[in-house]
Coordinates of C-alpha atoms in Angstrom, one line a residue:
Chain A
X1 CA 137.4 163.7 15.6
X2 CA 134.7 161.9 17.4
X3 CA 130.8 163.2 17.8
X4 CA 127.8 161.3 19.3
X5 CA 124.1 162.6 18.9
X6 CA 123.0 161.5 22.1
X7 CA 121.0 159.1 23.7
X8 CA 124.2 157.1 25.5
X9 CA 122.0 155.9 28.7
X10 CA 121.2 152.6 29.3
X11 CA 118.2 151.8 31.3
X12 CA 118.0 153.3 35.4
X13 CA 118.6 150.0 36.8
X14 CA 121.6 148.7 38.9
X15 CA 123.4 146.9 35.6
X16 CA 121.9 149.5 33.3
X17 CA 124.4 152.2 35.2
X18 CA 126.9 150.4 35.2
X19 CA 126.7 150.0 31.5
X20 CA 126.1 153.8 31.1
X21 CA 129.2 154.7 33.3
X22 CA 131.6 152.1 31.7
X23 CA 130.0 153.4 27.9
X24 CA 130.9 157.1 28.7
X25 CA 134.6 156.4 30.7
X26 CA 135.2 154.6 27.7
X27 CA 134.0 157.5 25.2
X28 CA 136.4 160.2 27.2
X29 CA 139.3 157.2 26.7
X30 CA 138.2 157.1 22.7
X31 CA 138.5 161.0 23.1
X32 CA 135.1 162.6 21.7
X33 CA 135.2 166.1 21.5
X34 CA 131.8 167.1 22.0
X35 CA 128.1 164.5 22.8
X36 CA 125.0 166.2 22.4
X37 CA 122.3 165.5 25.7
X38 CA 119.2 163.4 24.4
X39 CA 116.5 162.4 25.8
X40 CA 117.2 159.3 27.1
X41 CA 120.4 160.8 29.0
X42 CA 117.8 163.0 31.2
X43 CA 116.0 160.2 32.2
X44 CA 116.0 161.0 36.0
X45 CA 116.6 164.8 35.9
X46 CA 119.1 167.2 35.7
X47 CA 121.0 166.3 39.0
X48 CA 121.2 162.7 37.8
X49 CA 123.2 163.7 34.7
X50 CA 125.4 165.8 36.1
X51 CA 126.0 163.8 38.9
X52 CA 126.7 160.8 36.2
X53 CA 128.8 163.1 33.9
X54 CA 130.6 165.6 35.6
X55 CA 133.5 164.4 37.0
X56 CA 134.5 162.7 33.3
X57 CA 135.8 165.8 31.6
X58 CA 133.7 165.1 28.5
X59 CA 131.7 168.0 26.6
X60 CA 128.0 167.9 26.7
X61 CA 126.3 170.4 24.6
X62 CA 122.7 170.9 23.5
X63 CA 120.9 173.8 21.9
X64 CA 117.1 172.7 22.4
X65 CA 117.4 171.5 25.7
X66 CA 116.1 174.9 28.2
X67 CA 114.7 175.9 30.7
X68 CA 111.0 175.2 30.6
X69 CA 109.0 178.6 29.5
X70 CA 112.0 180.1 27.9
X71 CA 114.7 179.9 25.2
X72 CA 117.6 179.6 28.5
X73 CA 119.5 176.7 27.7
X74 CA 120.6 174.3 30.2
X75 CA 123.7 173.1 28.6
X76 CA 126.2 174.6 26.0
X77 CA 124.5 175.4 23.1
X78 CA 127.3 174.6 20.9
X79 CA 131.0 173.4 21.3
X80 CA 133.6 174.9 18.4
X81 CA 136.4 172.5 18.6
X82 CA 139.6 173.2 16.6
X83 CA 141.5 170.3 15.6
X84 CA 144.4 170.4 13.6
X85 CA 144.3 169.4 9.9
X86 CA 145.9 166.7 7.7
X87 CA 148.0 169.8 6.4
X88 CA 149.2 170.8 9.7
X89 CA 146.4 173.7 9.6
X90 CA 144.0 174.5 12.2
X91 CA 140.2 173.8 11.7
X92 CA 137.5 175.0 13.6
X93 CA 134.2 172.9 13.4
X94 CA 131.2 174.0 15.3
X95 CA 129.3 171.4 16.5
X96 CA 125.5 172.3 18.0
X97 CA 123.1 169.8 18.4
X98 CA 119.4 168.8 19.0
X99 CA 116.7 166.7 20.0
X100 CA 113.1 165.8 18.7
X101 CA 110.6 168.7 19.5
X102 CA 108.4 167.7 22.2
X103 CA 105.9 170.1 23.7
X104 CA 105.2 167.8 26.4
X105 CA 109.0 166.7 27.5
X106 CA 109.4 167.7 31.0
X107 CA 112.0 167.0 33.4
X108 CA 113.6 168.3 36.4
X109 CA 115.9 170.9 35.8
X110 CA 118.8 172.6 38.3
X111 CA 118.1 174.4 41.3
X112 CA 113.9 173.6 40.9
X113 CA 113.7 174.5 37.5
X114 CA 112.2 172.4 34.9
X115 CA 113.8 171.3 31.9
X116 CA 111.7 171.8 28.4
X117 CA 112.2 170.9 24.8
X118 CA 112.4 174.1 22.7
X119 CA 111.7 173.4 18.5
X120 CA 114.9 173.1 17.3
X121 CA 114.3 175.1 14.0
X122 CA 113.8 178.2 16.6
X123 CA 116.6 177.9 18.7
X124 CA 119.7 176.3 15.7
X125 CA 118.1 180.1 14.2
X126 CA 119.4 182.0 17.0
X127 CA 123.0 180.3 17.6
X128 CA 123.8 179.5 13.8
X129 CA 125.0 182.9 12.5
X130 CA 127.7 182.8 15.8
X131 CA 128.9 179.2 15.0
X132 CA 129.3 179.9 11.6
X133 CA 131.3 183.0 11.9
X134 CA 133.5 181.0 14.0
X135 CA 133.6 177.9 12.4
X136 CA 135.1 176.5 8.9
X137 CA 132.8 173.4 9.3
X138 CA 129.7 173.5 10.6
X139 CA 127.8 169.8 12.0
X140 CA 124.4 169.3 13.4
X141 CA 124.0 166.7 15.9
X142 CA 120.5 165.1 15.1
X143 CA 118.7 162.8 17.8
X144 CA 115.3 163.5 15.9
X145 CA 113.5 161.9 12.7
X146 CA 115.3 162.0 9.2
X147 CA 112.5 164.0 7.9
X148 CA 113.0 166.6 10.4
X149 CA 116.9 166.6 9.6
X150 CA 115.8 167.3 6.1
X151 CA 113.9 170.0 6.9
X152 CA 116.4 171.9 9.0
X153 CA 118.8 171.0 6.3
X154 CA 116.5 172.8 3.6
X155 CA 116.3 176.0 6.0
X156 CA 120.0 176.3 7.3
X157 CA 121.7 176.2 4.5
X158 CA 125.1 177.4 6.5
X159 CA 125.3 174.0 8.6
X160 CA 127.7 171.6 6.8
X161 CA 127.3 168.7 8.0
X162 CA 123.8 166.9 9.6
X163 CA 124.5 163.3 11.8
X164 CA 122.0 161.5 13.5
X165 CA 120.3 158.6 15.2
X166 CA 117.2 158.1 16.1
X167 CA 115.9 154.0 16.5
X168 CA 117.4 151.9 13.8
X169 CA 117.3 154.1 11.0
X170 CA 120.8 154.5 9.2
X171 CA 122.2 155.1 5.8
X172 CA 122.8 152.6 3.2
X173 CA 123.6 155.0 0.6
X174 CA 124.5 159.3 0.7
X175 CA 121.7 160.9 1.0
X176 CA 122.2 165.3 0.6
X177 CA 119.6 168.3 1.2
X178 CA 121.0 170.4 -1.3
X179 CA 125.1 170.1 -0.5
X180 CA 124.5 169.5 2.9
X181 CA 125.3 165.3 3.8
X182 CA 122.4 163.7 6.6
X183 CA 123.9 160.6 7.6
X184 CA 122.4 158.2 9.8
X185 CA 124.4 156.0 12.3
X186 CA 121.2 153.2 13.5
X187 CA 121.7 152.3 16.8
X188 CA 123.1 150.4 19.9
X189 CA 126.9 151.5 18.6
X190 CA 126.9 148.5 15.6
X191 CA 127.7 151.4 13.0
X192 CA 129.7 154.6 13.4
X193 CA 129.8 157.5 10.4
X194 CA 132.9 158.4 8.7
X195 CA 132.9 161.7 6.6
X196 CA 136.3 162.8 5.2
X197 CA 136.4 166.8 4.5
X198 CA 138.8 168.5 2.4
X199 CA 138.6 172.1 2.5
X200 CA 139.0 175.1 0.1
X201 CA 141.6 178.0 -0.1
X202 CA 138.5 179.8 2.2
X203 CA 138.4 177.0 4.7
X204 CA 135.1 175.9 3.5
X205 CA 134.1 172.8 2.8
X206 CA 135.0 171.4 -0.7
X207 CA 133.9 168.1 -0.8
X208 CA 132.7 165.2 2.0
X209 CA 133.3 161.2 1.6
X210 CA 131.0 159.4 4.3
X211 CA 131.6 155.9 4.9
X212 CA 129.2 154.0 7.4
X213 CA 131.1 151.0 9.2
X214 CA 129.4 148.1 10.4
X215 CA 131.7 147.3 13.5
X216 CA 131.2 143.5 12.9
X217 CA 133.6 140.7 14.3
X218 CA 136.0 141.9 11.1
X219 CA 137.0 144.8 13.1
X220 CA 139.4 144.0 15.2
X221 CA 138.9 144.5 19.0
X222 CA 140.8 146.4 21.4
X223 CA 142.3 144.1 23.8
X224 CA 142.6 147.4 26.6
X225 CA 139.1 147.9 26.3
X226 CA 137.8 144.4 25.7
X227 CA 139.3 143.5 29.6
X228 CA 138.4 146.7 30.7
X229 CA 134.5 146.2 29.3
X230 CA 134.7 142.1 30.8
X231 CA 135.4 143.4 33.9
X232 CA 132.1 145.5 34.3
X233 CA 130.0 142.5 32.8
X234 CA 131.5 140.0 35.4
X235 CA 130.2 142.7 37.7
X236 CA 126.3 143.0 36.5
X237 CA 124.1 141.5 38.4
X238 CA 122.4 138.3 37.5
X239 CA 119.2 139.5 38.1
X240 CA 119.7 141.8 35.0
X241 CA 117.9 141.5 32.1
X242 CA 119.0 139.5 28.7
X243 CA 120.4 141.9 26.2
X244 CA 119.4 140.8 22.8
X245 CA 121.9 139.0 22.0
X246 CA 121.4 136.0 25.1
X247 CA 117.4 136.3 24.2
X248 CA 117.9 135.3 21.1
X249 CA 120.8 132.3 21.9
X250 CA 118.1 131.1 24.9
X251 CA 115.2 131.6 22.4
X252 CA 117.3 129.1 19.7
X253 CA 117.7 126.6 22.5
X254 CA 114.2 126.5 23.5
X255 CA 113.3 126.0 19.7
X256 CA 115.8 123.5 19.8
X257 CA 115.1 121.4 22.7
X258 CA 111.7 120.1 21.7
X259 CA 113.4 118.4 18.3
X260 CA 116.9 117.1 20.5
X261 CA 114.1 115.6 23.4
X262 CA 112.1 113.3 20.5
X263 CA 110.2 115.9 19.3
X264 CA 107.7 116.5 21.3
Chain B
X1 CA 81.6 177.3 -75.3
X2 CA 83.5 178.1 -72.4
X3 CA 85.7 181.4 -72.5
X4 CA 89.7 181.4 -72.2
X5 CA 89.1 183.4 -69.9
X6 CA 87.0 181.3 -67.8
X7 CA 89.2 178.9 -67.7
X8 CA 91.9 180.9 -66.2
X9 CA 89.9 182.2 -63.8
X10 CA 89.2 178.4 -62.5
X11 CA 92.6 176.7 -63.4
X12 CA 94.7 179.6 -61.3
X13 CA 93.3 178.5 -57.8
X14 CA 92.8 174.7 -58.6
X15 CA 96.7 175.0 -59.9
X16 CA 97.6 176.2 -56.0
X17 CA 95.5 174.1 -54.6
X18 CA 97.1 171.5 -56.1
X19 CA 100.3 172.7 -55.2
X20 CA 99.8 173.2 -52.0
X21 CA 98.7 169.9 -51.1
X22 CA 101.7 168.3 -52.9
X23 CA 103.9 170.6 -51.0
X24 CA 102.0 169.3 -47.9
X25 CA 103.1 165.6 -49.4
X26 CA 106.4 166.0 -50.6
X27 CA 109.0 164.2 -48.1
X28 CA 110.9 166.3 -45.9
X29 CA 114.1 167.3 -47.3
X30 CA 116.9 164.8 -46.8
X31 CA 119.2 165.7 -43.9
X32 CA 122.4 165.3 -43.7
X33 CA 123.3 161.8 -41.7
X34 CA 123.1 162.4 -38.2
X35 CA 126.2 161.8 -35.4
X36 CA 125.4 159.1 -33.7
X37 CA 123.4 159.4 -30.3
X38 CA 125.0 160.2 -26.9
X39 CA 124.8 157.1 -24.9
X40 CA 121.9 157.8 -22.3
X41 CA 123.3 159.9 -19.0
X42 CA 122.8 157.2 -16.6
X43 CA 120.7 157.2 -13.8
X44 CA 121.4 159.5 -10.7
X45 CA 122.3 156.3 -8.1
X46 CA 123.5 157.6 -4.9
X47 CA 126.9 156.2 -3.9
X48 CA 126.8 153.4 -1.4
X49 CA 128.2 154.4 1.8
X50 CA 130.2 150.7 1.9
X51 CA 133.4 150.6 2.4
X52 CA 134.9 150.0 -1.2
X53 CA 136.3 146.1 -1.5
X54 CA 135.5 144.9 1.5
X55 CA 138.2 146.8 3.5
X56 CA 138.0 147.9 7.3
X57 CA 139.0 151.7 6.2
X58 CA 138.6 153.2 2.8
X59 CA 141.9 153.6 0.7
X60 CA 142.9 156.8 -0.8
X61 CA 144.5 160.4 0.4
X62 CA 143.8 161.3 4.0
X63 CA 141.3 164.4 4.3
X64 CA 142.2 167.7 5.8
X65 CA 139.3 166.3 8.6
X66 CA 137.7 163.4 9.4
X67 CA 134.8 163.4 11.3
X68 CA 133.7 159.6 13.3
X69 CA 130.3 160.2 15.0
X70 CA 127.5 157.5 16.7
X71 CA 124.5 158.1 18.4
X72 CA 121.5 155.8 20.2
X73 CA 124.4 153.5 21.5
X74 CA 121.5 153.2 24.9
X75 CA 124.2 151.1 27.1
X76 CA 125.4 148.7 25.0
X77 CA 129.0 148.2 25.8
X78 CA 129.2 144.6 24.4
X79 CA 128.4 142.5 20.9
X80 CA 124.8 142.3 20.5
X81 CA 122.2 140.6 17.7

């Protein structure tokens, strides 16, 4: 089963949407079951998005995410997916998630509304109790600090599960607010979270194994996707800007070229 | 001359006195030899979140759920840094 915390959207230029469009058609291809809306991903409004987004099928929930003034939210607040287990059983995991509080996050909402950024302590307080009743693993979305994961870890004591990304930051080691796992995934998609569940006779969780995977050239690639994904890139304008990657190549040949012209 | 009496009524305290302080003195009893100590608990070192030896996907029994999850990926659809 396949989450994301959020925060998918490349930059709004020409090649940046191209990359966001061909990032998300290939997420509904990988199959995630449910993406939580960040920040990032609301960049130009609420029309934008859905306009991006709508005709992929994918699920898009957040819990924080309302309508400015109240506690109205603009997307699902939660998604209960049921998948079924290893043992042929069904399992229902409730997956809600969040962004960073922000009091002065604004952006344009549907039908002239604005969107706001509700604390997520208030609003994970008014959905929880539902998503645990109908849920036999509960998981957190996190596109905010680890801190503040900790802290809603520490207070929700019925969530299972906290993920997250937010910058760079990801886990070396496992890391628990009381028996609740906050894993950190970094960014840019170079690590994705594993955590294995077993279950109890109840249908509540037993034990959790997280691995983080550092999708180096080890893993091997798709060769679907790989042509798929070449196709867009031939397709980006030149006029683009570098992605890390070709900065750093042209900023190894400029270091270079003094010493292989005589050194000057 | 000095009184039997008098005597007592000096030697009786001097007599606990002393006794107490050697009792104060006196090695401890001898134990029995001990058991020998419990190795140390070892330190509480979070488990790495590596994949054990190296491989691509942890060995072992397949869980009742697995749960894959990403986040920040910001556009980036090919290899970078």
């Amino acid at each position: 089963m396949l989450l994301d915390t959020g925060n998918f959207t490349d930059n709004p230029t020409e090649a940046g949407d191209l990359r966001t469009a061909k990032l998300l058609e290939s997420m509904k291809t990988l199959g995630y079951k449910a993406i939580n809306v960040g920040e990032r991903d609301l960049n130009l409004g609420y029309d934008d998005f859905k306009k991006r987004t709508e005709a992929l099928g994918l699920t898009f929930i957040s819990t924080n995410i309302v309508k400015q003034g109240t506690k109205e939210t603009v997307f699902p607040p939660y998604k209960i997916v049921e998948v079924k287990g290893t043992s042929g059983k069904p399992v229902r995991v409730g997956v809600l998630g969040v962004d960073r509080y922000s009091p002065v996050w604004q952006k344009a909402g549907p039908a002239g509304t604005n969107l706001g950024m509700a604390a997520p302590a208030d609003m994970i307080a008014t959905y929880l109790p539902e998503v645990r009743a109908k849920s036999d693993v509960v998981v957190l979305l996190a596109a905010l600090s680890k801190d503040d994961a900790h802290e809603l870890a520490k207070r929700f004591t019925d969530l299972d599960l906290v993920v997250g990304a937010y910058g760079g930051i990801y886990n070396t080691v496992e890391e628990t607010e009381g028996r609740i796992g906050i894993y950190y995934t970094g960014n840019q998609g170079k690590r994705i979270g594993e955590s294995r569940i077993n279950l109890d006779a109840k249908s509540r969780v037993a034990d959790v194994t997280t691995y983080l995977h550092f999708l180096t050239i080890h893993y091997p690639e798709d060769k679907a996707m790989q042509d798929s994904i070449a196709d867009i890139l031939a397709k980006l304008p030149k006029t683009d800007p570098p992605k890390k990657a070709e900065l750093l190549q042209k900023q190894a040949e400029a270091a270079a070229a003094p010493a292989a012209a005589g050194g000057h | 001359m000095i009184s039997r009496r008098f005597r007592l009524r000096w030697m009786i305290p001097v007599a606990l006195l002393i006794a107490g302080i050697a009792s104060a003195q006196a090695p401890p009893p001898v134990a029995p030899p001990a058991a020998p100590a419990a190795p140390a608990a070892a330190p509480n070192v979070p488990r790495t979140l590596d994949v054990p030896d190296g491989a691509l996907v942890a060995a072992g029994k397949a869980p009742e759920l697995d749960v894959l999850y990403t986040g920040d990926v910001i556009g980036f659809i090919e290899p970078c840094g």
